[in-house]
XYZ file of C-alpha atoms in Angstrom:
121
model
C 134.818 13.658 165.666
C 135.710 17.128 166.628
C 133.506 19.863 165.824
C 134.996 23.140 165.752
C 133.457 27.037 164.410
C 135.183 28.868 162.018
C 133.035 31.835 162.041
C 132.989 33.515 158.490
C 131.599 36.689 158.880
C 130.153 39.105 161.420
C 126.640 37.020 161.456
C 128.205 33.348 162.037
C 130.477 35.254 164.660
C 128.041 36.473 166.742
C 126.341 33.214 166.131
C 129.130 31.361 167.719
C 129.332 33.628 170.672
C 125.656 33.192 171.235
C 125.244 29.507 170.852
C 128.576 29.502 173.118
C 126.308 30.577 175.947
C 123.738 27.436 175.341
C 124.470 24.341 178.763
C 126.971 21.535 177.511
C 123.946 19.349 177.308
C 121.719 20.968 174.302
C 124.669 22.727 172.711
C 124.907 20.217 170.152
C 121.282 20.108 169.101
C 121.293 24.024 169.255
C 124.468 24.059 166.585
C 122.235 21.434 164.408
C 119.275 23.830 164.868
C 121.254 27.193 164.105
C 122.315 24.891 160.858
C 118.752 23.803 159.947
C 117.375 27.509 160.080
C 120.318 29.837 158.850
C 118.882 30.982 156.006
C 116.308 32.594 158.670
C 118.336 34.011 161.136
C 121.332 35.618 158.805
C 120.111 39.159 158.100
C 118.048 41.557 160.102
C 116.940 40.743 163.727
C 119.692 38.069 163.810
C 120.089 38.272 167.153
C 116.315 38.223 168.351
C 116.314 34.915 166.007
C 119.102 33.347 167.805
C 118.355 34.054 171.251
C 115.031 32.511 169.948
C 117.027 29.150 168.744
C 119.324 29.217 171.447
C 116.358 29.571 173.943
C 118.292 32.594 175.665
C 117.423 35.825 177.464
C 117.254 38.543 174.604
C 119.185 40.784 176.878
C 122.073 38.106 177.624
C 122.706 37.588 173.810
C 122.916 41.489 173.106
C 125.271 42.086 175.862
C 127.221 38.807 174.740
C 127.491 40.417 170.670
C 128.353 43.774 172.277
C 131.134 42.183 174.217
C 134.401 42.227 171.926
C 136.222 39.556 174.612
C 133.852 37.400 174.043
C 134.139 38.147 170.129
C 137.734 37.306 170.469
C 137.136 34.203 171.871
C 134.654 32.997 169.393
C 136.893 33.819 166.634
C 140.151 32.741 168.301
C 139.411 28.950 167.330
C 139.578 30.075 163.401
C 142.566 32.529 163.866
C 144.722 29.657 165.393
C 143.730 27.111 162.508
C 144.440 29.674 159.877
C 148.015 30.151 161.141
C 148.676 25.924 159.873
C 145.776 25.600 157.092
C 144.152 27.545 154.045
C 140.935 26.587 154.603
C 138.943 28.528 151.661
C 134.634 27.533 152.849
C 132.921 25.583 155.350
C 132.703 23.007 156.048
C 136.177 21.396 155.981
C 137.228 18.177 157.200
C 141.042 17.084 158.615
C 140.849 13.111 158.267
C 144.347 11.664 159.662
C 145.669 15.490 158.502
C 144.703 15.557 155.445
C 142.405 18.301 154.252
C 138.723 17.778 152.781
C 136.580 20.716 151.611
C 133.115 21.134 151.610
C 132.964 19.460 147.668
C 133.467 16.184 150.241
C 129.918 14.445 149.081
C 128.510 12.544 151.558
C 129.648 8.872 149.732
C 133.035 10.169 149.427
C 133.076 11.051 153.183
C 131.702 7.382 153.611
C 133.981 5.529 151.448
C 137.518 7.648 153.380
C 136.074 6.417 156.473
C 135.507 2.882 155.010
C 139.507 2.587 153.984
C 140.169 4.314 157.027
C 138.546 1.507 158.951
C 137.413 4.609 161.031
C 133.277 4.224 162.497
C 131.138 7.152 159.858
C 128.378 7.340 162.294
């Protein structure tokens, strides 16, 4: 399983940058965290909320949103998947390269990776 961003718009961009700056070791449970509480943290004082989430230095995350490098790096992931797929929402899902949207329930994920002989959890 690869997990990759495809930031949508300016919040889930600077998102990406910011949770880009969590250690290796709790970036996964930060992503799954930034997930869980989006509907807070999309909107005003977005960045206050994440460096709350991400458990980061107020001052790091402003300087990392104010940084258009590291903008281009967050969104470079997305650019370079756009130029061989149309994906059209999030999440998507490329099983043996074929394309699932995000109407992929969570039986029908199940039941690919059952013919697929391919592990679900």
């Amino acid at each position: 399983f690869i997990f990759r961003h495809f930031p949508i718009d300016h919040y889930s961009l600077k998102a990406t940058a910011i949770v880009n700056q969590v250690p290796l070791p709790k970036r996964l449970a930060t992503i799954d965290r930034i997930f869980a509480e989006q509907k807070d943290w999309m909107g005003e004082q977005a960045i206050e909320k994440l460096a709350h989430i991400c458990n980061l230095p107020m001052d790091k995350c402003q300087k990392v949103v104010s940084d258009q490098e590291i903008l281009n790096q967050a969104l470079l992931p997305r650019l370079e998947v756009e130029k061989i797929a149309s994906i059209e929402g999030t999440p998507t899902f490329f099983i043996d390269d074929k394309m699932y949207s995000m109407t992929l329930t969570l039986a029908e994920f199940d039941k690919i990776m059952e013919q697929k002989k391919l592990p679900s959890q």
